[in-house]
Amino acid sequence: VLRVDYAENPEMVQELLYSVIESHPNILKNPKPWVRLDDFTEFGYEFMIRGFISSVYTLEKWEIASAIR
């Protein structure tokens, strides 16, 4: 989950998040990663981001997530 200030354009944020997650070499192309505007919170837009990795990288999942962040 990622929270973004309401001053930002949510469509541009979504595009940027897609480009970041899709550019990581360990994120699978199929199933395709997804980004969605999940909620409107007191502090801003809340986006949910999901990328999928091969089981080969299961032990590295936290490092991959950290690199994407």
PDB file of C-alpha atoms in Angstrom:
ATOM      1  CA  VAL A   1       0.000   0.000   0.000  1.00  0.00           C
ATOM      2  CA  LEU A   2       1.262   3.451  -0.891  1.00  0.00           C
ATOM      3  CA  ARG A   3      -0.303   6.723   0.201  1.00  0.00           C
ATOM      4  CA  VAL A   4       0.012   9.812  -2.019  1.00  0.00           C
ATOM      5  CA  ASP A   5      -1.065  13.374  -1.265  1.00  0.00           C
ATOM      6  CA  TYR A   6      -4.283  14.609  -2.885  1.00  0.00           C
ATOM      7  CA  ALA A   7      -2.273  17.357  -4.629  1.00  0.00           C
ATOM      8  CA  GLU A   8      -0.851  14.673  -6.980  1.00  0.00           C
ATOM      9  CA  ASN A   9      -2.527  13.499 -10.180  1.00  0.00           C
ATOM     10  CA  PRO A  10      -3.664   9.912  -9.432  1.00  0.00           C
ATOM     11  CA  GLU A  11      -3.460   8.823 -13.095  1.00  0.00           C
ATOM     12  CA  MET A  12       0.153   9.994 -13.341  1.00  0.00           C
ATOM     13  CA  VAL A  13       0.992   8.287 -10.034  1.00  0.00           C
ATOM     14  CA  GLN A  14      -0.527   5.053 -11.297  1.00  0.00           C
ATOM     15  CA  GLU A  15       1.477   5.232 -14.546  1.00  0.00           C
ATOM     16  CA  LEU A  16       4.691   5.922 -12.628  1.00  0.00           C
ATOM     17  CA  LEU A  17       4.080   3.012 -10.259  1.00  0.00           C
ATOM     18  CA  TYR A  18       3.445   0.673 -13.218  1.00  0.00           C
ATOM     19  CA  SER A  19       6.669   1.743 -14.905  1.00  0.00           C
ATOM     20  CA  VAL A  20       8.684   1.187 -11.712  1.00  0.00           C
ATOM     21  CA  ILE A  21       7.301  -2.267 -10.961  1.00  0.00           C
ATOM     22  CA  GLU A  22       7.415  -3.454 -14.583  1.00  0.00           C
ATOM     23  CA  SER A  23      11.055  -2.356 -14.951  1.00  0.00           C
ATOM     24  CA  HIS A  24      12.322  -4.664 -12.189  1.00  0.00           C
ATOM     25  CA  PRO A  25      13.928  -7.750 -13.796  1.00  0.00           C
ATOM     26  CA  ASN A  26      12.503 -10.203 -11.235  1.00  0.00           C
ATOM     27  CA  ILE A  27       8.863  -9.165 -11.649  1.00  0.00           C
ATOM     28  CA  LEU A  28       7.018 -11.556 -13.938  1.00  0.00           C
ATOM     29  CA  LYS A  29       5.334 -10.278 -17.094  1.00  0.00           C
ATOM     30  CA  ASN A  30       2.666 -12.964 -16.718  1.00  0.00           C
ATOM     31  CA  PRO A  31       0.704 -12.641 -14.548  1.00  0.00           C
ATOM     32  CA  LYS A  32       0.925  -8.942 -15.175  1.00  0.00           C
ATOM     33  CA  PRO A  33       1.567  -6.704 -12.164  1.00  0.00           C
ATOM     34  CA  TRP A  34      -1.241  -4.384 -11.180  1.00  0.00           C
ATOM     35  CA  VAL A  35      -1.676  -1.022  -9.547  1.00  0.00           C
ATOM     36  CA  ARG A  36      -5.010   0.306  -8.403  1.00  0.00           C
ATOM     37  CA  LEU A  37      -6.355   3.283  -6.555  1.00  0.00           C
ATOM     38  CA  ASP A  38      -7.702   1.481  -3.512  1.00  0.00           C
ATOM     39  CA  ASP A  39      -8.986   4.146  -1.138  1.00  0.00           C
ATOM     40  CA  PHE A  40      -9.393   7.825  -0.315  1.00  0.00           C
ATOM     41  CA  THR A  41      -7.946   8.300   3.150  1.00  0.00           C
ATOM     42  CA  GLU A  42      -7.676  11.252   5.471  1.00  0.00           C
ATOM     43  CA  PHE A  43      -4.097  11.791   4.263  1.00  0.00           C
ATOM     44  CA  GLY A  44      -4.384  11.110   0.530  1.00  0.00           C
ATOM     45  CA  TYR A  45      -4.939   8.537  -2.187  1.00  0.00           C
ATOM     46  CA  GLU A  46      -4.076   4.986  -1.228  1.00  0.00           C
ATOM     47  CA  PHE A  47      -2.713   2.754  -3.978  1.00  0.00           C
ATOM     48  CA  MET A  48      -2.357  -1.013  -3.860  1.00  0.00           C
ATOM     49  CA  ILE A  49       0.517  -2.467  -5.891  1.00  0.00           C
ATOM     50  CA  ARG A  50       1.065  -6.143  -6.721  1.00  0.00           C
ATOM     51  CA  GLY A  51       3.867  -7.746  -8.669  1.00  0.00           C
ATOM     52  CA  PHE A  52       4.512 -11.449  -9.008  1.00  0.00           C
ATOM     53  CA  ILE A  53       7.824 -13.277  -8.810  1.00  0.00           C
ATOM     54  CA  SER A  54       8.998 -16.742  -9.772  1.00  0.00           C
ATOM     55  CA  SER A  55       9.227 -19.293  -6.969  1.00  0.00           C
ATOM     56  CA  VAL A  56      12.985 -19.259  -7.657  1.00  0.00           C
ATOM     57  CA  TYR A  57      13.095 -15.834  -5.963  1.00  0.00           C
ATOM     58  CA  THR A  58      10.881 -16.640  -2.959  1.00  0.00           C
ATOM     59  CA  LEU A  59      13.728 -16.184  -0.475  1.00  0.00           C
ATOM     60  CA  GLU A  60      14.566 -12.817  -2.062  1.00  0.00           C
ATOM     61  CA  LYS A  61      11.021 -11.419  -2.075  1.00  0.00           C
ATOM     62  CA  TRP A  62      11.703  -8.832   0.649  1.00  0.00           C
ATOM     63  CA  GLU A  63      14.839  -7.570  -1.095  1.00  0.00           C
ATOM     64  CA  ILE A  64      12.918  -7.298  -4.377  1.00  0.00           C
ATOM     65  CA  ALA A  65      10.100  -5.406  -2.650  1.00  0.00           C
ATOM     66  CA  SER A  66      12.605  -3.084  -0.999  1.00  0.00           C
ATOM     67  CA  ALA A  67      14.365  -2.389  -4.311  1.00  0.00           C
ATOM     68  CA  ILE A  68      11.056  -1.479  -5.942  1.00  0.00           C
ATOM     69  CA  ARG A  69      10.157   0.841  -3.075  1.00  0.00           C
TER      70      ARG A  69
END
